[in-house]
mmCIF file of C-alpha atoms in Angstrom:
data_model
loop_
_atom_site.group_PDB
_atom_site.id
_atom_site.type_symbol
_atom_site.label_atom_id
_atom_site.label_comp_id
_atom_site.label_asym_id
_atom_site.label_seq_id
_atom_site.Cartn_x
_atom_site.Cartn_y
_atom_site.Cartn_z
ATOM 1 C CA UNK T 241 105.952 74.003 102.075
ATOM 2 C CA UNK T 242 108.353 75.651 104.548
ATOM 3 C CA UNK T 243 108.021 79.359 105.219
ATOM 4 C CA UNK T 244 111.456 80.100 103.704
ATOM 5 C CA UNK T 245 111.351 77.601 100.852
ATOM 6 C CA UNK T 246 110.916 78.521 97.177
ATOM 7 C CA UNK T 247 108.891 76.649 94.564
ATOM 8 C CA UNK T 248 112.044 75.023 93.178
ATOM 9 C CA UNK T 249 112.986 73.640 96.625
ATOM 10 C CA UNK T 250 115.665 76.101 97.734
ATOM 11 C CA UNK T 251 115.539 76.980 101.434
ATOM 12 C CA UNK T 252 116.648 80.387 102.714
ATOM 13 C CA UNK T 253 116.346 79.646 106.428
ATOM 14 C CA UNK T 254 119.846 80.862 107.381
ATOM 15 C CA UNK T 255 119.553 84.283 105.653
ATOM 16 C CA UNK T 256 116.066 84.579 107.191
ATOM 17 C CA UNK T 257 117.470 84.017 110.701
ATOM 18 C CA UNK T 258 120.272 86.555 110.199
ATOM 19 C CA UNK T 259 117.993 89.281 108.871
ATOM 20 C CA UNK T 260 115.312 88.610 111.490
ATOM 21 C CA UNK T 261 117.854 89.393 114.230
ATOM 22 C CA UNK T 262 117.936 92.980 112.953
ATOM 23 C CA UNK T 263 114.236 93.475 113.654
ATOM 24 C CA UNK T 264 114.964 93.323 117.393
ATOM 25 C CA UNK T 265 117.585 96.064 117.130
ATOM 26 C CA UNK T 266 115.388 98.692 115.536
ATOM 27 C CA UNK T 267 112.424 97.763 117.722
ATOM 28 C CA UNK T 268 114.575 98.575 120.755
ATOM 29 C CA UNK T 269 115.745 101.861 119.236
ATOM 30 C CA UNK T 270 112.181 103.029 118.597
ATOM 31 C CA UNK T 271 110.609 101.971 121.875
ATOM 32 C CA UNK T 272 113.221 103.525 124.160
ATOM 33 C CA UNK T 273 112.241 106.872 122.617
ATOM 34 C CA UNK T 274 108.918 106.704 124.456
ATOM 35 C CA UNK T 275 110.753 106.695 127.784
ATOM 36 C CA UNK T 276 113.233 109.306 126.567
ATOM 37 C CA UNK T 277 110.322 111.580 125.636
ATOM 38 C CA UNK T 278 108.994 111.651 129.217
ATOM 39 C CA UNK T 279 112.533 111.870 130.650
ATOM 40 C CA UNK T 280 113.279 115.077 128.744
ATOM 41 C CA UNK T 281 109.945 116.569 129.874
ATOM 42 C CA UNK T 282 110.910 115.989 133.507
ATOM 43 C CA UNK T 283 114.662 116.697 133.486
ATOM 44 C CA UNK T 284 114.751 119.619 131.047
ATOM 45 C CA UNK T 285 111.316 120.932 132.033
ATOM 46 C CA UNK T 286 110.015 121.233 128.484
ATOM 47 C CA UNK T 287 106.544 121.101 126.984
ATOM 48 C CA UNK T 288 105.074 117.940 125.466
ATOM 49 C CA UNK T 289 105.252 119.584 122.039
ATOM 50 C CA UNK T 290 109.005 120.212 122.326
ATOM 51 C CA UNK T 291 109.757 116.773 123.754
ATOM 52 C CA UNK T 292 107.946 115.273 120.746
ATOM 53 C CA UNK T 293 110.936 116.430 118.661
ATOM 54 C CA UNK T 294 112.614 113.245 119.946
ATOM 55 C CA UNK T 295 110.340 111.226 117.680
ATOM 56 C CA UNK T 296 110.287 113.879 114.973
ATOM 57 C CA UNK T 297 114.037 113.812 114.288
ATOM 58 C CA UNK T 298 114.244 109.998 114.233
ATOM 59 C CA UNK T 299 111.298 109.612 111.892
ATOM 60 C CA UNK T 300 112.416 112.647 109.904
ATOM 61 C CA UNK T 301 115.604 110.705 109.241
ATOM 62 C CA UNK T 302 113.477 108.101 107.478
ATOM 63 C CA UNK T 303 112.147 110.708 105.068
ATOM 64 C CA UNK T 304 115.589 112.111 104.245
ATOM 65 C CA UNK T 305 117.525 108.830 104.114
ATOM 66 C CA UNK T 306 115.008 106.474 102.473
ATOM 67 C CA UNK T 307 115.875 107.275 98.838
ATOM 68 C CA UNK T 308 119.684 107.205 99.403
ATOM 69 C CA UNK T 309 119.235 103.914 101.301
ATOM 70 C CA UNK T 310 117.275 102.480 98.392
ATOM 71 C CA UNK T 311 120.019 103.503 95.968
ATOM 72 C CA UNK T 312 122.697 101.901 98.146
ATOM 73 C CA UNK T 313 120.740 98.645 98.211
ATOM 74 C CA UNK T 314 119.990 98.660 94.481
ATOM 75 C CA UNK T 315 123.642 99.285 93.610
ATOM 76 C CA UNK T 316 125.498 97.283 96.268
ATOM 77 C CA UNK T 317 122.905 94.776 97.523
ATOM 78 C CA UNK T 318 121.009 94.046 100.717
ATOM 79 C CA UNK T 319 124.104 93.211 102.792
ATOM 80 C CA UNK T 320 125.831 96.565 102.188
ATOM 81 C CA UNK T 321 122.567 98.318 103.033
ATOM 82 C CA UNK T 322 122.407 96.449 106.336
ATOM 83 C CA UNK T 323 126.041 97.227 107.213
ATOM 84 C CA UNK T 324 125.610 100.931 106.400
ATOM 85 C CA UNK T 325 122.537 101.067 108.615
ATOM 86 C CA UNK T 326 124.244 99.315 111.519
ATOM 87 C CA UNK T 327 127.269 101.633 111.436
ATOM 88 C CA UNK T 328 125.103 104.772 111.445
ATOM 89 C CA UNK T 329 122.959 103.315 114.243
ATOM 90 C CA UNK T 330 126.035 102.462 116.329
ATOM 91 C CA UNK T 331 127.709 105.851 115.843
ATOM 92 C CA UNK T 332 124.527 107.742 116.738
ATOM 93 C CA UNK T 333 124.058 105.638 119.876
ATOM 94 C CA UNK T 334 127.647 106.153 121.064
ATOM 95 C CA UNK T 335 127.215 109.931 120.636
ATOM 96 C CA UNK T 336 125.015 109.777 123.742
ATOM 97 C CA UNK T 337 128.203 109.372 125.801
ATOM 98 C CA UNK T 338 129.488 112.912 125.130
ATOM 99 C CA UNK T 339 125.852 114.038 124.983
ATOM 100 C CA UNK T 340 125.317 113.022 128.605
ATOM 101 C CA UNK T 341 128.084 115.440 129.613
ATOM 102 C CA UNK T 342 126.904 118.299 127.430
ATOM 103 C CA UNK T 343 123.222 117.787 128.348
ATOM 104 C CA UNK T 344 122.272 119.710 125.235
ATOM 105 C CA UNK T 345 118.866 118.801 123.831
ATOM 106 C CA UNK T 346 120.006 119.835 120.338
ATOM 107 C CA UNK T 347 123.008 117.483 120.528
ATOM 108 C CA UNK T 348 120.734 114.624 121.591
ATOM 109 C CA UNK T 349 118.475 115.412 118.630
ATOM 110 C CA UNK T 350 121.471 115.220 116.271
ATOM 111 C CA UNK T 351 122.431 111.834 117.740
ATOM 112 C CA UNK T 352 118.882 110.561 117.324
ATOM 113 C CA UNK T 353 118.753 111.836 113.732
ATOM 114 C CA UNK T 354 121.878 109.799 112.882
ATOM 115 C CA UNK T 355 120.282 106.747 114.533
ATOM 116 C CA UNK T 356 117.149 107.383 112.455
ATOM 117 C CA UNK T 357 119.224 107.423 109.244
ATOM 118 C CA UNK T 358 120.766 104.097 110.245
ATOM 119 C CA UNK T 359 117.392 102.559 111.013
ATOM 120 C CA UNK T 360 116.190 103.701 107.592
ATOM 121 C CA UNK T 361 118.913 101.677 105.872
ATOM 122 C CA UNK T 362 118.135 98.646 108.025
ATOM 123 C CA UNK T 363 114.407 98.705 107.361
ATOM 124 C CA UNK T 364 114.782 99.493 103.663
ATOM 125 C CA UNK T 365 116.932 96.385 103.306
ATOM 126 C CA UNK T 366 115.384 93.963 105.796
ATOM 127 C CA UNK T 367 111.643 94.321 105.164
ATOM 128 C CA UNK T 368 111.626 93.517 101.417
ATOM 129 C CA UNK T 369 114.400 90.926 101.848
ATOM 130 C CA UNK T 370 112.354 88.947 104.362
ATOM 131 C CA UNK T 371 109.320 89.271 102.092
ATOM 132 C CA UNK T 372 111.123 87.613 99.143
ATOM 133 C CA UNK T 373 112.835 84.800 101.096
ATOM 134 C CA UNK T 374 110.294 82.265 99.855
ATOM 135 C CA UNK T 375 107.165 82.109 97.742
ATOM 136 C CA UNK T 376 105.094 85.269 97.317
ATOM 137 C CA UNK T 377 101.923 83.656 98.724
ATOM 138 C CA UNK T 378 103.500 83.505 102.197
ATOM 139 C CA UNK T 379 105.127 86.960 102.201
ATOM 140 C CA UNK T 380 102.677 88.456 104.735
ATOM 141 C CA UNK T 381 103.094 85.466 107.054
ATOM 142 C CA UNK T 382 106.894 85.574 106.730
ATOM 143 C CA UNK T 383 107.232 89.278 107.438
ATOM 144 C CA UNK T 384 104.811 89.121 110.383
ATOM 145 C CA UNK T 385 106.883 86.333 111.930
ATOM 146 C CA UNK T 386 110.110 88.314 111.486
ATOM 147 C CA UNK T 387 108.420 91.410 112.885
ATOM 148 C CA UNK T 388 107.598 89.420 116.034
ATOM 149 C CA UNK T 389 111.247 89.896 117.006
ATOM 150 C CA UNK T 390 110.805 93.580 116.357
ATOM 151 C CA UNK T 391 108.065 93.311 118.999
ATOM 152 C CA UNK T 392 110.602 91.766 121.397
ATOM 153 C CA UNK T 393 112.765 94.848 120.933
ATOM 154 C CA UNK T 394 109.737 97.028 121.686
ATOM 155 C CA UNK T 395 109.369 95.188 125.024
ATOM 156 C CA UNK T 396 112.994 95.659 126.057
ATOM 157 C CA UNK T 397 113.218 99.340 125.088
ATOM 158 C CA UNK T 398 110.832 100.789 127.723
ATOM 159 C CA UNK T 399 112.025 98.252 130.307
ATOM 160 C CA UNK T 400 115.711 99.111 129.902
ATOM 161 C CA UNK T 401 114.885 102.801 129.608
ATOM 162 C CA UNK T 402 112.876 102.750 132.844
ATOM 163 C CA UNK T 403 115.780 101.107 134.724
ATOM 164 C CA UNK T 404 118.279 103.760 133.651
ATOM 165 C CA UNK T 405 116.030 106.841 133.535
ATOM 166 C CA UNK T 406 113.200 106.416 136.069
ATOM 167 C CA UNK T 407 114.784 104.532 138.971
ATOM 168 C CA UNK T 408 117.537 106.050 141.094
ATOM 169 C CA UNK T 409 120.084 108.305 139.404
ATOM 170 C CA UNK T 410 119.239 108.819 135.742
ATOM 171 C CA UNK T 411 121.956 107.642 133.358
ATOM 172 C CA UNK T 412 121.019 108.543 129.801
ATOM 173 C CA UNK T 413 124.323 107.390 128.276
ATOM 174 C CA UNK T 414 124.411 103.799 129.581
ATOM 175 C CA UNK T 415 121.614 102.153 127.520
ATOM 176 C CA UNK T 416 122.811 103.815 124.321
ATOM 177 C CA UNK T 417 126.467 102.932 124.987
ATOM 178 C CA UNK T 418 125.506 99.277 125.438
ATOM 179 C CA UNK T 419 123.291 99.047 122.365
ATOM 180 C CA UNK T 420 125.837 101.026 120.303
ATOM 181 C CA UNK T 421 128.568 98.482 121.035
ATOM 182 C CA UNK T 422 126.234 95.561 120.298
ATOM 183 C CA UNK T 423 125.165 97.090 116.983
ATOM 184 C CA UNK T 424 128.754 97.625 115.830
ATOM 185 C CA UNK T 425 129.587 93.990 116.668
ATOM 186 C CA UNK T 426 126.590 92.880 114.590
ATOM 187 C CA UNK T 427 127.851 95.107 111.744
ATOM 188 C CA UNK T 428 131.178 93.259 111.861
ATOM 189 C CA UNK T 429 129.364 89.898 111.715
ATOM 190 C CA UNK T 430 127.403 90.977 108.635
ATOM 191 C CA UNK T 431 130.617 92.179 107.002
ATOM 192 C CA UNK T 432 131.944 88.598 107.212
ATOM 193 C CA UNK T 433 128.917 86.735 105.819
ATOM 194 C CA UNK T 434 127.331 86.557 102.397
ATOM 195 C CA UNK T 435 123.629 87.035 101.751
ATOM 196 C CA UNK T 436 122.114 85.770 98.485
ATOM 197 C CA UNK T 437 120.652 88.513 96.289
ATOM 198 C CA UNK T 438 117.278 87.037 95.426
ATOM 199 C CA UNK T 439 113.747 87.977 94.447
ATOM 200 C CA UNK T 440 110.475 86.362 93.548
ATOM 201 C CA UNK T 441 110.382 84.452 90.286
ATOM 202 C CA UNK T 442 108.378 87.177 88.541
ATOM 203 C CA UNK T 443 110.967 89.739 89.689
ATOM 204 C CA UNK T 444 113.736 87.880 87.865
ATOM 205 C CA UNK T 445 111.808 87.443 84.634
ATOM 206 C CA UNK T 446 111.947 90.109 81.901
ATOM 207 C CA UNK T 447 108.775 92.157 82.093
ATOM 208 C CA UNK T 448 107.280 95.359 80.804
ATOM 209 C CA UNK T 449 108.348 98.387 82.816
ATOM 210 C CA UNK T 450 105.453 99.812 84.803
ATOM 211 C CA UNK T 451 105.727 102.950 86.914
ATOM 212 C CA UNK T 452 105.230 102.321 90.618
ATOM 213 C CA UNK T 453 102.863 105.279 90.661
ATOM 214 C CA UNK T 454 100.509 103.398 88.339
ATOM 215 C CA UNK T 455 100.179 100.497 90.807
ATOM 216 C CA UNK T 456 97.203 101.470 92.955
ATOM 217 C CA UNK T 457 97.812 98.866 95.669
ATOM 218 C CA UNK T 458 101.317 100.280 96.158
ATOM 219 C CA UNK T 459 100.345 103.971 96.110
ATOM 220 C CA UNK T 460 97.538 103.556 98.624
ATOM 221 C CA UNK T 461 99.681 101.162 100.631
ATOM 222 C CA UNK T 462 102.164 104.031 100.908
ATOM 223 C CA UNK T 463 99.394 106.246 102.292
ATOM 224 C CA UNK T 464 98.170 103.549 104.689
ATOM 225 C CA UNK T 465 101.696 102.945 105.989
ATOM 226 C CA UNK T 466 102.185 106.679 106.595
ATOM 227 C CA UNK T 467 99.046 106.791 108.726
ATOM 228 C CA UNK T 468 99.912 103.555 110.537
ATOM 229 C CA UNK T 469 103.330 104.776 111.667
ATOM 230 C CA UNK T 470 101.758 108.106 112.641
ATOM 231 C CA UNK T 471 99.224 106.262 114.822
ATOM 232 C CA UNK T 472 101.754 103.874 116.378
ATOM 233 C CA UNK T 473 104.275 106.581 117.194
ATOM 234 C CA UNK T 474 101.675 108.948 118.615
ATOM 235 C CA UNK T 475 100.239 106.199 120.828
ATOM 236 C CA UNK T 476 103.642 105.105 122.102
ATOM 237 C CA UNK T 477 104.857 108.671 122.652
ATOM 238 C CA UNK T 478 102.018 109.656 124.958
ATOM 239 C CA UNK T 479 101.195 106.358 126.642
ATOM 240 C CA UNK T 480 103.245 107.244 129.729
ATOM 241 C CA UNK T 481 101.763 110.756 129.877
ATOM 242 C CA UNK T 482 98.232 109.363 129.554
ATOM 243 C CA UNK T 483 98.678 106.693 132.213
ATOM 244 C CA UNK T 484 100.418 108.945 134.750
ATOM 245 C CA UNK T 485 97.816 111.705 134.340
ATOM 246 C CA UNK T 486 94.661 109.589 134.041
ATOM 247 C CA UNK T 487 95.452 106.493 136.111
ATOM 248 C CA UNK T 488 97.635 108.192 138.724
ATOM 249 C CA UNK T 489 100.680 105.917 138.758
ATOM 250 C CA UNK T 490 104.378 106.805 138.526
ATOM 251 C CA UNK T 491 106.313 107.162 135.257
ATOM 252 C CA UNK T 492 108.360 104.080 136.232
ATOM 253 C CA UNK T 493 105.224 101.942 136.667
ATOM 254 C CA UNK T 494 103.747 103.356 133.465
ATOM 255 C CA UNK T 495 106.873 102.400 131.517
ATOM 256 C CA UNK T 496 106.543 98.831 132.818
ATOM 257 C CA UNK T 497 102.917 98.750 131.661
ATOM 258 C CA UNK T 498 104.128 99.953 128.268
ATOM 259 C CA UNK T 499 106.953 97.410 128.153
ATOM 260 C CA UNK T 500 105.319 94.202 129.377
ATOM 261 C CA UNK T 501 101.672 95.084 128.816
ATOM 262 C CA UNK T 502 101.458 97.047 125.579
ATOM 263 C CA UNK T 503 104.592 95.792 123.860
ATOM 264 C CA UNK T 504 104.079 92.270 125.183
ATOM 265 C CA UNK T 505 100.667 92.163 123.500
ATOM 266 C CA UNK T 506 102.218 93.781 120.427
ATOM 267 C CA UNK T 507 104.738 90.952 120.096
ATOM 268 C CA UNK T 508 102.133 88.299 120.878
ATOM 269 C CA UNK T 509 99.851 89.741 118.223
ATOM 270 C CA UNK T 510 102.530 89.425 115.562
ATOM 271 C CA UNK T 511 103.355 85.843 116.473
ATOM 272 C CA UNK T 512 99.716 84.782 116.612
ATOM 273 C CA UNK T 513 98.931 86.829 113.521
ATOM 274 C CA UNK T 514 101.642 85.061 111.551
ATOM 275 C CA UNK T 515 100.123 81.712 112.561
ATOM 276 C CA UNK T 516 96.459 82.474 111.877
ATOM 277 C CA UNK T 517 97.253 83.921 108.443
ATOM 278 C CA UNK T 518 97.367 80.283 107.383
ATOM 279 C CA UNK T 519 93.599 80.226 107.927
ATOM 280 C CA UNK T 520 92.457 83.859 107.595
ATOM 281 C CA UNK T 521 93.454 86.025 104.650
ATOM 282 C CA UNK T 522 95.829 88.828 105.713
ATOM 283 C CA UNK T 523 93.587 91.527 104.262
ATOM 284 C CA UNK T 524 90.608 90.269 106.295
ATOM 285 C CA UNK T 525 92.713 90.246 109.461
ATOM 286 C CA UNK T 526 93.842 93.805 108.699
ATOM 287 C CA UNK T 527 90.204 94.936 108.479
ATOM 288 C CA UNK T 528 89.303 93.342 111.800
ATOM 289 C CA UNK T 529 92.334 94.772 113.590
ATOM 290 C CA UNK T 530 91.791 98.298 112.265
ATOM 291 C CA UNK T 531 88.179 98.280 113.501
ATOM 292 C CA UNK T 532 89.367 97.004 116.891
ATOM 293 C CA UNK T 533 91.958 99.797 117.095
ATOM 294 C CA UNK T 534 89.355 102.466 116.306
ATOM 295 C CA UNK T 535 87.104 101.189 119.095
ATOM 296 C CA UNK T 536 90.054 101.049 121.510
ATOM 297 C CA UNK T 537 90.930 104.693 120.806
ATOM 298 C CA UNK T 538 87.328 105.761 121.430
ATOM 299 C CA UNK T 539 87.502 104.076 124.829
ATOM 300 C CA UNK T 540 90.817 105.785 125.612
ATOM 301 C CA UNK T 541 89.314 109.191 124.784
ATOM 302 C CA UNK T 542 86.009 108.853 126.631
ATOM 303 C CA UNK T 543 86.679 106.414 129.493
ATOM 304 C CA UNK T 544 88.891 106.737 132.567
ATOM 305 C CA UNK T 545 90.627 104.539 135.120
ATOM 306 C CA UNK T 546 91.792 100.990 134.588
ATOM 307 C CA UNK T 547 89.060 100.241 132.027
ATOM 308 C CA UNK T 548 90.608 102.873 129.761
ATOM 309 C CA UNK T 549 94.058 101.396 130.421
ATOM 310 C CA UNK T 550 92.945 97.886 129.418
ATOM 311 C CA UNK T 551 91.383 99.253 126.231
ATOM 312 C CA UNK T 552 94.633 101.076 125.551
ATOM 313 C CA UNK T 553 96.579 97.830 125.914
ATOM 314 C CA UNK T 554 94.101 96.082 123.612
ATOM 315 C CA UNK T 555 95.015 98.624 120.911
ATOM 316 C CA UNK T 556 98.606 97.333 120.934
ATOM 317 C CA UNK T 557 97.285 93.874 120.126
ATOM 318 C CA UNK T 558 95.193 95.246 117.255
ATOM 319 C CA UNK T 559 97.984 97.296 115.677
ATOM 320 C CA UNK T 560 100.572 94.519 115.908
ATOM 321 C CA UNK T 561 100.067 93.009 112.441
ATOM 322 C CA UNK T 562 99.429 96.282 110.625
ATOM 323 C CA UNK T 563 102.912 97.435 109.536
ATOM 324 C CA UNK T 564 104.224 94.115 108.157
ATOM 325 C CA UNK T 565 100.893 93.271 106.548
ATOM 326 C CA UNK T 566 100.491 96.644 104.827
ATOM 327 C CA UNK T 567 104.140 96.531 103.708
ATOM 328 C CA UNK T 568 103.814 93.045 102.209
ATOM 329 C CA UNK T 569 100.512 93.884 100.495
ATOM 330 C CA UNK T 570 101.940 97.118 99.070
ATOM 331 C CA UNK T 571 104.987 95.504 97.404
ATOM 332 C CA UNK T 572 103.160 92.427 96.156
ATOM 333 C CA UNK T 573 102.600 93.794 92.635
ATOM 334 C CA UNK T 574 105.826 95.787 92.315
ATOM 335 C CA UNK T 575 107.868 92.986 90.687
ATOM 336 C CA UNK T 576 111.331 94.136 89.535
ATOM 337 C CA UNK T 577 110.828 97.483 91.289
ATOM 338 C CA UNK T 578 110.592 95.906 94.780
ATOM 339 C CA UNK T 579 113.780 97.557 96.092
ATOM 340 C CA UNK T 580 112.682 100.968 94.803
ATOM 341 C CA UNK T 581 109.188 100.446 96.219
ATOM 342 C CA UNK T 582 110.690 99.546 99.584
ATOM 343 C CA UNK T 583 112.609 102.828 99.798
ATOM 344 C CA UNK T 584 109.409 104.814 99.202
ATOM 345 C CA UNK T 585 107.498 102.749 101.751
ATOM 346 C CA UNK T 586 110.214 103.323 104.327
ATOM 347 C CA UNK T 587 110.067 107.050 103.503
ATOM 348 C CA UNK T 588 106.396 106.986 104.537
ATOM 349 C CA UNK T 589 107.572 106.248 108.089
ATOM 350 C CA UNK T 590 107.990 110.032 108.345
ATOM 351 C CA UNK T 591 104.379 109.893 109.557
ATOM 352 C CA UNK T 592 105.930 109.117 112.927
ATOM 353 C CA UNK T 593 107.459 112.600 112.989
ATOM 354 C CA UNK T 594 104.130 114.355 112.532
ATOM 355 C CA UNK T 595 101.583 112.674 114.826
ATOM 356 C CA UNK T 596 103.503 113.174 118.114
ATOM 357 C CA UNK T 597 103.895 116.887 117.374
ATOM 358 C CA UNK T 598 100.166 117.254 116.643
ATOM 359 C CA UNK T 599 99.257 115.252 119.743
ATOM 360 C CA UNK T 600 101.678 117.331 121.798
ATOM 361 C CA UNK T 601 99.953 120.532 120.680
ATOM 362 C CA UNK T 602 96.529 119.085 121.574
ATOM 363 C CA UNK T 603 97.825 117.845 124.945
ATOM 364 C CA UNK T 604 99.370 121.221 125.811
ATOM 365 C CA UNK T 605 96.214 123.146 124.885
ATOM 366 C CA UNK T 606 93.468 120.680 125.839
ATOM 367 C CA UNK T 607 94.162 117.216 127.268
ATOM 368 C CA UNK T 608 96.325 114.177 126.557
ATOM 369 C CA UNK T 609 93.191 112.047 126.066
ATOM 370 C CA UNK T 610 91.834 114.246 123.271
ATOM 371 C CA UNK T 611 95.133 113.909 121.421
ATOM 372 C CA UNK T 612 94.185 110.296 120.680
ATOM 373 C CA UNK T 613 91.643 111.453 118.120
ATOM 374 C CA UNK T 614 94.631 111.668 115.778
ATOM 375 C CA UNK T 615 95.593 107.956 115.868
ATOM 376 C CA UNK T 616 91.888 107.059 115.707
ATOM 377 C CA UNK T 617 91.611 108.901 112.373
ATOM 378 C CA UNK T 618 94.776 107.141 111.193
ATOM 379 C CA UNK T 619 93.250 103.721 111.919
ATOM 380 C CA UNK T 620 90.154 104.731 109.957
ATOM 381 C CA UNK T 621 92.370 105.356 106.889
ATOM 382 C CA UNK T 622 93.956 101.916 107.313
ATOM 383 C CA UNK T 623 90.530 100.325 107.583
ATOM 384 C CA UNK T 624 89.527 101.987 104.307
ATOM 385 C CA UNK T 625 92.668 100.624 102.599
ATOM 386 C CA UNK T 626 91.858 97.118 103.833
ATOM 387 C CA UNK T 627 88.272 97.385 102.577
ATOM 388 C CA UNK T 628 89.186 98.535 99.039
ATOM 389 C CA UNK T 629 92.443 96.573 98.621
ATOM 390 C CA UNK T 630 90.983 93.862 96.382
ATOM 391 C CA UNK T 631 89.688 96.512 94.007
ATOM 392 C CA UNK T 632 93.045 98.306 94.025
ATOM 393 C CA UNK T 633 94.909 95.168 92.905
ATOM 394 C CA UNK T 634 92.848 95.162 89.713
ATOM 395 C CA UNK T 635 93.476 98.830 88.926
ATOM 396 C CA UNK T 636 96.202 100.598 86.982
ATOM 397 C CA UNK T 637 96.323 104.356 87.338
#
């Protein structure tokens, strides 16, 4: 059976392709923040804790906008949710043009917050939509494949950011002006096409109403997703700081390592992960990857030099399948409440606002390396979720 084909033979390949294109756009938006973080430290001479507000406002937007985004999607459908997200994303990006003249950190934070609200709408719509574009048994495989293009965006973000911010004269407006225009064009395209409003068979059948908060696999999936995004954002935020301080290379070189090394492995992991899920159960793969990530963080904390760098890059490979797999596992038993469940899961992305701030405090008062205890603990929580997941699917709170 095809990845996008339902049990009754319908094929949703075209909607799958359209929605998958969005994964690149928000991957780019997130990954360029890691370069922006270091840029503000250097240009505005601020502490690591203050520069971490770059991530905090974007991921804070997820917490504030997730429920409204879910309501928009439930009332008007996936397509309107996508268009709303793209418009907010585009407007926030174009605000960097006047921001580059003002050079006010607070104005940049406002622009990034608006981008974060737009990304919330996109993810709230796209993640569950990709999950239901076919039979439920292949939801993890389908969402991992789509998220591979998110990984492509994560590669381009640091690369483009390094060109404009770390080589020659810094131009903070240019990358955001370009992506803002592209995003608004994509919004126009989506305004002219129709997307089928679908769900899994069990979602369309009348069923007894069950509170989401009584579905253990969803509730603990929410917790696991919070800790995953916290770990991923913290790692990405301080990769450049760690490499420049512990390996002794320039910020420009470090951003290239992040782009083609870390994010390249991240994308590869999602593509390979989607393939091998045909042979290894997603939950088993999640356990293995979480253990690998824990070991990688231990090496980052206690080792130095290029060995530590290679272990760091290995962590990107391990974490690659975590978000889409946890998301798909968490909504698997939510049935008719899938759209509502998605908005809560996207709200959990606020974890990305917290970890960088905590790691910034540790880095300012101790060392950047010791800050990576925080993502290591996060991976331990994910490992626990993967271990007990089978039991959770049989429980009702």
